[in-house]
Short mmCIF file of C-alpha atoms in Angstrom, two decimals:
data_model
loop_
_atom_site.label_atom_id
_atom_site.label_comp_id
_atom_site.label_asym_id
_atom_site.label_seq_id
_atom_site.Cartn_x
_atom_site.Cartn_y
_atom_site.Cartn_z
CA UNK J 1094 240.39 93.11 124.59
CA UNK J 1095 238.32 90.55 123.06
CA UNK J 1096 236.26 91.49 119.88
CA UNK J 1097 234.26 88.13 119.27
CA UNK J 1098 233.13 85.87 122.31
CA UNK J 1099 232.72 83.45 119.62
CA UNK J 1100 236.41 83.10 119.13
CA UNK J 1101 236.32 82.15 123.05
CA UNK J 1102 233.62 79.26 122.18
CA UNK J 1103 235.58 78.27 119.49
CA UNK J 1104 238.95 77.92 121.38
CA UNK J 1105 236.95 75.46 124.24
CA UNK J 1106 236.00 73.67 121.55
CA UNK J 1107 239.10 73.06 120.14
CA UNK J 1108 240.31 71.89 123.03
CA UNK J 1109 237.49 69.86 124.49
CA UNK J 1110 238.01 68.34 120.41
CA UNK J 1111 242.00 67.61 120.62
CA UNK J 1112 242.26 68.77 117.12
CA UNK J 1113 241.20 71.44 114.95
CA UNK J 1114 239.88 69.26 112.32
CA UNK J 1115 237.42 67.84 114.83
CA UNK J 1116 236.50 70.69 116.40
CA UNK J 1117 235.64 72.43 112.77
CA UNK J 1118 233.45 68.96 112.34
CA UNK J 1119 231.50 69.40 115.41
CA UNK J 1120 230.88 73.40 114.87
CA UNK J 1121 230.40 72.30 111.12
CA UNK J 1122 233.08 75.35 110.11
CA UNK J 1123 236.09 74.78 107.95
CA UNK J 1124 238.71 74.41 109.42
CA UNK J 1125 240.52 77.30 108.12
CA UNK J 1126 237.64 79.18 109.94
CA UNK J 1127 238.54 77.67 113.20
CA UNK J 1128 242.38 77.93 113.09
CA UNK J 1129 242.01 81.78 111.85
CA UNK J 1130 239.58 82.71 114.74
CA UNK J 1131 242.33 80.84 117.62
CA UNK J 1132 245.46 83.17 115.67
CA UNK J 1133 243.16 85.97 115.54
CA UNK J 1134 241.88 85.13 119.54
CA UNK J 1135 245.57 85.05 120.71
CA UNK J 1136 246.66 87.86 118.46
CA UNK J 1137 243.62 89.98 120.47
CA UNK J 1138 245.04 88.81 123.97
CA UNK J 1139 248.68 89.26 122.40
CA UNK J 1140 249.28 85.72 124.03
CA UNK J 1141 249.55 81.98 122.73
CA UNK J 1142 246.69 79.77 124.41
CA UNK J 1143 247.97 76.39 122.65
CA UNK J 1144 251.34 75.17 121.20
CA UNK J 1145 250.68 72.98 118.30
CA UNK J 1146 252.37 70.58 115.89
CA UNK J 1147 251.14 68.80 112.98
CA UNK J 1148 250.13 65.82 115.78
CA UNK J 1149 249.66 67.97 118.96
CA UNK J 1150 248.05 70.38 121.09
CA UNK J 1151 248.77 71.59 124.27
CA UNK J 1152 247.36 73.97 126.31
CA UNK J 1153 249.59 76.82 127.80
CA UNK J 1154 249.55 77.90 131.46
CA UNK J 1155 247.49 80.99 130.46
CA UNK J 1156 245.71 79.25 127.81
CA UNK J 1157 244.61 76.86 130.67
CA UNK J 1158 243.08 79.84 132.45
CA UNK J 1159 241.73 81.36 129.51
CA UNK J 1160 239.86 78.03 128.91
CA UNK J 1161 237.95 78.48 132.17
CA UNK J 1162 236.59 81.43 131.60
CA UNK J 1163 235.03 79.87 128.29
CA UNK J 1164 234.01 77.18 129.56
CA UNK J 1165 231.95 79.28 131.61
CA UNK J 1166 230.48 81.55 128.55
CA UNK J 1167 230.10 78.46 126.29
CA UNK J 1168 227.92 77.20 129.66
CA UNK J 1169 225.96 80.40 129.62
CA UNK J 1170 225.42 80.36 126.04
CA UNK J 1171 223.84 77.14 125.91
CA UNK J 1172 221.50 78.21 129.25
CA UNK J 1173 220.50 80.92 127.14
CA UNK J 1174 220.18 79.00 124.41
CA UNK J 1175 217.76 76.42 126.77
CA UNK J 1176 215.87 79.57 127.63
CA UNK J 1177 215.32 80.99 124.42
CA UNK J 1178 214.37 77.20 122.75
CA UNK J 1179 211.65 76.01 125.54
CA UNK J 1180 210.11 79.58 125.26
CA UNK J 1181 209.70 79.21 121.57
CA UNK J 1182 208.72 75.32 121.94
CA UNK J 1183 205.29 76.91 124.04
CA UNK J 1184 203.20 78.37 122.12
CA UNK J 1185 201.39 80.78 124.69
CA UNK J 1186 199.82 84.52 124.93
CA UNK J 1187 196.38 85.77 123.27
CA UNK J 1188 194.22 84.95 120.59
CA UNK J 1189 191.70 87.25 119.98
CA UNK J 1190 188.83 85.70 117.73
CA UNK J 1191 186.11 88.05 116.35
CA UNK J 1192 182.75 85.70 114.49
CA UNK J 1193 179.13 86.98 113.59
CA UNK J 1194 176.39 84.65 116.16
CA UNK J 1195 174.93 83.12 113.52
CA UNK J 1196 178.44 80.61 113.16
CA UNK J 1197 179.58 81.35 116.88
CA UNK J 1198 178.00 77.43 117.72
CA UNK J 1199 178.60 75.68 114.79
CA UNK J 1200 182.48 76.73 113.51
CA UNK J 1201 183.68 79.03 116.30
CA UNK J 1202 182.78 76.76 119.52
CA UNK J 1203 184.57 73.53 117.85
CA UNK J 1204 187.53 75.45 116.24
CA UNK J 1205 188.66 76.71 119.45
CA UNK J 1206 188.06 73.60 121.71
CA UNK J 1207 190.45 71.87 119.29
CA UNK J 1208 193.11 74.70 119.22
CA UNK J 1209 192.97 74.86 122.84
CA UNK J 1210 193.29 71.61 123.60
CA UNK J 1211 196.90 71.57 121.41
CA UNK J 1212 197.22 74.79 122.58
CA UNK J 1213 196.89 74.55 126.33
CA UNK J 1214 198.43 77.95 127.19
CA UNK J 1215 196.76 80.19 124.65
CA UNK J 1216 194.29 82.27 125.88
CA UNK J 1217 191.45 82.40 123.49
CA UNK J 1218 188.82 85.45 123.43
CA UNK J 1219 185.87 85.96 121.19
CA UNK J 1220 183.93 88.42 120.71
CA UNK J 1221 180.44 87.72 118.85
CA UNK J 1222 179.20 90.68 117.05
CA UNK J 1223 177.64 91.24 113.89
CA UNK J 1224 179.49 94.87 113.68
CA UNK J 1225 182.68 95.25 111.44
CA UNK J 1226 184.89 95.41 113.80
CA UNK J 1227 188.35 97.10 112.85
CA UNK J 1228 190.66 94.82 113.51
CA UNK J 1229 193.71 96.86 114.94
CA UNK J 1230 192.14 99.47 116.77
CA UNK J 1231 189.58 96.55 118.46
CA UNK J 1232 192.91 94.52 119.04
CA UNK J 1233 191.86 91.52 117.36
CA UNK J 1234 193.70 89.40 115.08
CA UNK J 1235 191.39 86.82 113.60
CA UNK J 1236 187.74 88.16 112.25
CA UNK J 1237 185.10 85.75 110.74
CA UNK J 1238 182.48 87.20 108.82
CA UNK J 1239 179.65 85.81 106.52
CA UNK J 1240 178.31 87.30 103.50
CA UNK J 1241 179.05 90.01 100.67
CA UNK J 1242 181.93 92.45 101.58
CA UNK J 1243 181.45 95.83 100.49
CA UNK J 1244 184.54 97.27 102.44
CA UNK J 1245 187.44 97.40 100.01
CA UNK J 1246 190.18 97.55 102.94
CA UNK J 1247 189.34 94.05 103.91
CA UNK J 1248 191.27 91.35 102.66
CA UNK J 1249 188.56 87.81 102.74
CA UNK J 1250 189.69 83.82 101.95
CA UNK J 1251 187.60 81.81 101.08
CA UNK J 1252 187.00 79.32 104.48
CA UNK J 1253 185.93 75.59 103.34
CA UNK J 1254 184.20 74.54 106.35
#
């Protein structure tokens, strides 16, 4: 049974590479790192995938097969890879945007026609209210407010707008 899939990425690369040394380049590992994880692979299976010399490598027969199969998960892990990168590339969900009216036209309008338009698939909701809103229960994550606080839980910066 295999312990670490890695080990199975590691072996493709090694041979897609020809060579250890330039397959410990590419996954920028020493190579000490890659040639333990292929003994430590075919110690796992209890099989040799590759007979090597100093000059040489050379797939088995069952290494051969063995390098299909991670081929395959060295395929998947780079489509889930793809997945996982373009989802983080987008910035997208809900911005929820809390201002007093009396800055609603003059900071708030402006502010979030420029974020949307670099930020095409964020929806943005405000809510104008003079109240003090609390922020988690009213499920808001940005609150402007003008004036003198008097609440000590709030936590205020200093805007220079």
């Amino acid at each position: 049974m295999i312990k670490d899939l890695n080990a199975l990425l590691v072996f493709a690369k090694v041979v897609e590479a020809h060579s250890f040394s330039e397959a410990a380049r590419r996954l920028k590992m020493p190579i000490s790192t890659v040639s333990r994880r292929i003994v430590e692979l075919e110690d796992q299976l209890g099989v040799r995938l590759l007979d090597r010399s100093t000059r040489n490598l050379r797939l088995t027969e069952l290494g051969a097969e063995v390098l299909e199969q991670a081929r395959q998960i060295n395929e998947l892990s780079e489509a889930v890879n793809g997945i996982i990168s373009n989802k983080m590339s987008v910035v997208s969900g809900t911005l929820r945007l809390c201002a007093p009216p009396s800055i609603s036209d003059s900071l708030i309008v402006p502010v979030v026609t420029a974020f949307q338009a670099s930020y095409p698939n964020v929806n943005v909701q405000v809510y104008i209210t003079e109240r003090i809103i609390d922020q988690i229960a009213d499920d808001v994550d940005v609150a402007f407010k003008v004036g003198t606080f008097t609440i000590p839980s709030l936590v205020a910066s200093r805007g220079n707008c």
